[in-house]
Amino acid sequence: MPSEKIQRTLAWLDNHGIAYEVHYHPAIFTIEDCLAYWKNIEATHCKNLFMRNHKGNRHYLISYECHKNLDIHALEHILHQGKLSFASPERMDRCLGVAPGSVCAFGLINDIGITDKADPKELFENGHRVKYFLDKELLTTEKVSFHPCDNTASVVLTHEMFMKFLSIWGGEYEWLDIK
């Protein structure tokens, strides 16, 4: 039986007319372990980082192709957001509804309609707590995969469905050239 987080994520996708493929697997925590389960899934698989600024009032989700390595100091220069650090498990849960090992784009569904619940200091002008940065390579991929807020499954979306997801989320996102 899929976890409550997976069920909630898939129900949200269904309710918004976003078609997907779901693949269940044991809990996986590293890209190396993921690759064994992803070998027969045709999609661009992503690493996801959840960061905060040095003041702790801004949160950033970064998704990029899983074979790339990302230097945090280089990322700070690319993002122009000041010194960054990894967000705590409490922040992951509060902002994305995920635990360590399950950070993913689908956590952004927990960043919708939070204006009345969130600390106003954490909100961007658009009313969201999270700004999303994506690898430009994801613009040209036919399919992309992320965990559905739980690392015991992977969900694949076509590029069209992923763009629909971003549109419904409605927050600010930016495409980055991640080498």
Short mmCIF file of C-alpha atoms in Angstrom, two decimals:
data_model
loop_
_atom_site.label_atom_id
_atom_site.label_comp_id
_atom_site.label_asym_id
_atom_site.label_seq_id
_atom_site.Cartn_x
_atom_site.Cartn_y
_atom_site.Cartn_z
CA MET A 1 0.00 0.00 0.00
CA PRO A 2 1.50 3.38 -0.98
CA SER A 3 2.22 5.81 1.84
CA GLU A 4 -0.19 8.64 2.65
CA LYS A 5 2.22 11.14 1.06
CA ILE A 6 2.29 9.17 -2.19
CA GLN A 7 -1.49 8.79 -2.20
CA ARG A 8 -1.94 12.52 -1.55
CA THR A 9 0.53 13.45 -4.32
CA LEU A 10 -1.06 11.13 -6.88
CA ALA A 11 -4.56 12.34 -5.93
CA TRP A 12 -3.42 15.95 -6.45
CA LEU A 13 -2.03 15.08 -9.89
CA ASP A 14 -5.26 13.23 -10.78
CA ASN A 15 -7.42 16.14 -9.58
CA HIS A 16 -5.47 18.54 -11.80
CA GLY A 17 -5.55 16.38 -14.92
CA ILE A 18 -1.82 15.65 -14.87
CA ALA A 19 -1.05 12.27 -16.44
CA TYR A 20 1.82 10.29 -14.93
CA GLU A 21 3.49 6.89 -14.59
CA VAL A 22 4.29 5.61 -11.11
CA HIS A 23 7.00 3.08 -10.27
CA TYR A 24 7.23 1.63 -6.76
CA HIS A 25 10.50 0.50 -5.18
CA PRO A 26 12.08 0.16 -1.73
CA ALA A 27 13.09 3.35 0.07
CA ILE A 28 16.19 4.70 -1.66
CA PHE A 29 18.42 7.45 -0.35
CA THR A 30 21.27 7.88 -2.84
CA ILE A 31 21.44 8.39 -6.59
CA GLU A 32 23.61 5.29 -6.86
CA ASP A 33 20.84 3.20 -5.28
CA CYS A 34 18.18 4.95 -7.37
CA LEU A 35 19.95 4.15 -10.62
CA ALA A 36 19.44 0.42 -10.04
CA TYR A 37 15.66 0.95 -9.92
CA TRP A 38 15.54 3.59 -12.65
CA LYS A 39 17.48 1.57 -15.27
CA ASN A 40 14.27 0.52 -17.09
CA ILE A 41 12.40 3.80 -16.64
CA GLU A 42 12.77 6.07 -19.65
CA ALA A 43 13.02 9.57 -18.19
CA THR A 44 15.50 12.17 -17.05
CA HIS A 45 15.88 11.48 -13.36
CA CYS A 46 16.57 14.38 -11.03
CA LYS A 47 18.54 15.21 -7.94
CA ASN A 48 16.78 17.72 -5.74
CA LEU A 49 18.23 20.01 -3.10
CA PHE A 50 16.32 22.16 -0.63
CA MET A 51 18.29 25.17 0.55
CA ARG A 52 17.77 28.28 2.63
CA ASN A 53 19.49 31.65 2.61
CA HIS A 54 21.76 32.79 5.45
CA LYS A 55 18.92 34.71 7.14
CA GLY A 56 16.65 31.68 7.02
CA ASN A 57 13.78 33.63 5.49
CA ARG A 58 14.06 32.40 1.89
CA HIS A 59 13.83 28.84 0.62
CA TYR A 60 14.99 27.40 -2.68
CA LEU A 61 14.35 24.07 -4.37
CA ILE A 62 16.91 23.08 -6.99
CA SER A 63 16.34 20.19 -9.44
CA TYR A 64 18.93 18.96 -11.89
CA GLU A 65 19.84 15.89 -13.94
CA CYS A 66 20.96 13.15 -11.55
CA HIS A 67 24.39 12.45 -13.06
CA LYS A 68 25.58 16.01 -12.53
CA ASN A 69 27.52 17.15 -9.49
CA LEU A 70 26.70 20.55 -8.10
CA ASP A 71 29.18 22.69 -6.19
CA ILE A 72 27.25 24.64 -3.54
CA HIS A 73 29.61 27.64 -3.76
CA ALA A 74 29.19 27.74 -7.53
CA LEU A 75 25.44 27.49 -6.99
CA GLU A 76 25.55 30.53 -4.70
CA HIS A 77 27.16 32.53 -7.50
CA ILE A 78 24.66 31.27 -10.09
CA LEU A 79 21.61 32.03 -7.93
CA HIS A 80 22.77 35.41 -6.59
CA GLN A 81 20.91 34.66 -3.34
CA GLY A 82 23.83 35.02 -0.92
CA LYS A 83 25.25 32.25 1.25
CA LEU A 84 23.15 29.09 1.14
CA SER A 85 22.88 26.11 3.44
CA PHE A 86 20.84 22.94 3.40
CA ALA A 87 17.42 23.33 4.97
CA SER A 88 16.72 21.40 8.16
CA PRO A 89 14.30 18.47 8.26
CA GLU A 90 11.82 20.78 10.05
CA ARG A 91 11.98 23.29 7.17
CA MET A 92 11.64 20.48 4.61
CA ASP A 93 8.48 19.33 6.32
CA ARG A 94 7.07 22.83 6.86
CA CYS A 95 7.73 24.13 3.34
CA LEU A 96 7.50 21.03 1.14
CA GLY A 97 5.88 18.36 3.31
CA VAL A 98 8.84 16.01 2.81
CA ALA A 99 11.52 14.33 4.90
CA PRO A 100 15.24 14.01 4.11
CA GLY A 101 15.72 11.64 1.18
CA SER A 102 12.37 12.60 -0.35
CA VAL A 103 12.93 16.20 -1.49
CA CYS A 104 11.22 16.59 -4.85
CA ALA A 105 9.37 18.95 -7.17
CA PHE A 106 6.03 17.49 -6.07
CA GLY A 107 6.64 18.96 -2.61
CA LEU A 108 5.68 22.28 -4.21
CA ILE A 109 2.01 21.24 -3.95
CA ASN A 110 2.45 21.96 -0.23
CA ASP A 111 3.52 25.51 -1.15
CA ILE A 112 0.13 26.38 -2.65
CA GLY A 113 -2.32 28.51 -0.69
CA ILE A 114 -0.09 28.93 2.35
CA THR A 115 -0.27 32.72 2.59
CA ASP A 116 -2.48 32.70 5.68
CA LYS A 117 -0.41 29.97 7.44
CA ALA A 118 3.15 31.03 6.62
CA ASP A 119 5.35 33.52 8.37
CA PRO A 120 5.02 36.64 6.18
CA LYS A 121 8.82 37.12 6.35
CA GLU A 122 9.23 33.83 4.47
CA LEU A 123 6.93 34.69 1.59
CA PHE A 124 8.10 35.89 -1.79
CA GLU A 125 6.02 38.63 -3.43
CA ASN A 126 3.98 35.96 -5.25
CA GLY A 127 2.74 34.48 -1.94
CA HIS A 128 4.90 31.34 -2.11
CA ARG A 129 7.56 30.25 0.36
CA VAL A 130 9.74 28.49 -2.20
CA LYS A 131 11.52 29.66 -5.34
CA TYR A 132 12.31 26.84 -7.76
CA PHE A 133 15.51 26.61 -9.80
CA LEU A 134 15.72 24.01 -12.57
CA ASP A 135 18.47 22.67 -14.76
CA LYS A 136 17.99 24.01 -18.33
CA GLU A 137 18.58 20.46 -19.55
CA LEU A 138 15.08 19.63 -18.23
CA LEU A 139 13.63 21.99 -20.86
CA THR A 140 14.57 19.60 -23.63
CA THR A 141 13.82 16.27 -22.00
CA GLU A 142 10.77 14.30 -23.10
CA LYS A 143 10.07 12.89 -19.63
CA VAL A 144 11.21 13.77 -16.13
CA SER A 145 10.98 11.80 -12.88
CA PHE A 146 10.77 12.73 -9.21
CA HIS A 147 9.81 10.98 -5.98
CA PRO A 148 6.16 11.69 -5.06
CA CYS A 149 7.08 13.22 -1.64
CA ASP A 150 8.21 9.77 -0.46
CA ASN A 151 11.30 7.90 -1.61
CA THR A 152 9.50 4.56 -2.09
CA ALA A 153 8.27 5.47 -5.57
CA SER A 154 9.20 7.48 -8.64
CA VAL A 155 6.70 9.40 -10.77
CA VAL A 156 7.33 10.20 -14.42
CA LEU A 157 5.75 13.15 -16.23
CA THR A 158 6.01 14.17 -19.86
CA HIS A 159 7.50 17.59 -20.47
CA GLU A 160 4.01 18.93 -21.23
CA MET A 161 2.60 17.57 -17.95
CA PHE A 162 5.57 18.92 -15.99
CA MET A 163 5.02 22.40 -17.43
CA LYS A 164 1.33 22.11 -16.53
CA PHE A 165 2.36 21.17 -12.98
CA LEU A 166 4.57 24.27 -12.73
CA SER A 167 1.78 26.46 -14.07
CA ILE A 168 -0.73 25.16 -11.52
CA TRP A 169 1.78 25.56 -8.68
CA GLY A 170 2.11 29.20 -9.73
CA GLY A 171 5.33 30.08 -7.93
CA GLU A 172 8.47 31.64 -9.35
CA TYR A 173 10.88 29.37 -11.16
CA GLU A 174 14.04 29.94 -13.13
CA TRP A 175 16.00 27.77 -15.57
CA LEU A 176 19.75 27.52 -14.86
CA ASP A 177 22.68 26.37 -16.94
CA ILE A 178 24.08 23.69 -14.61
CA LYS A 179 27.22 22.14 -16.07
#
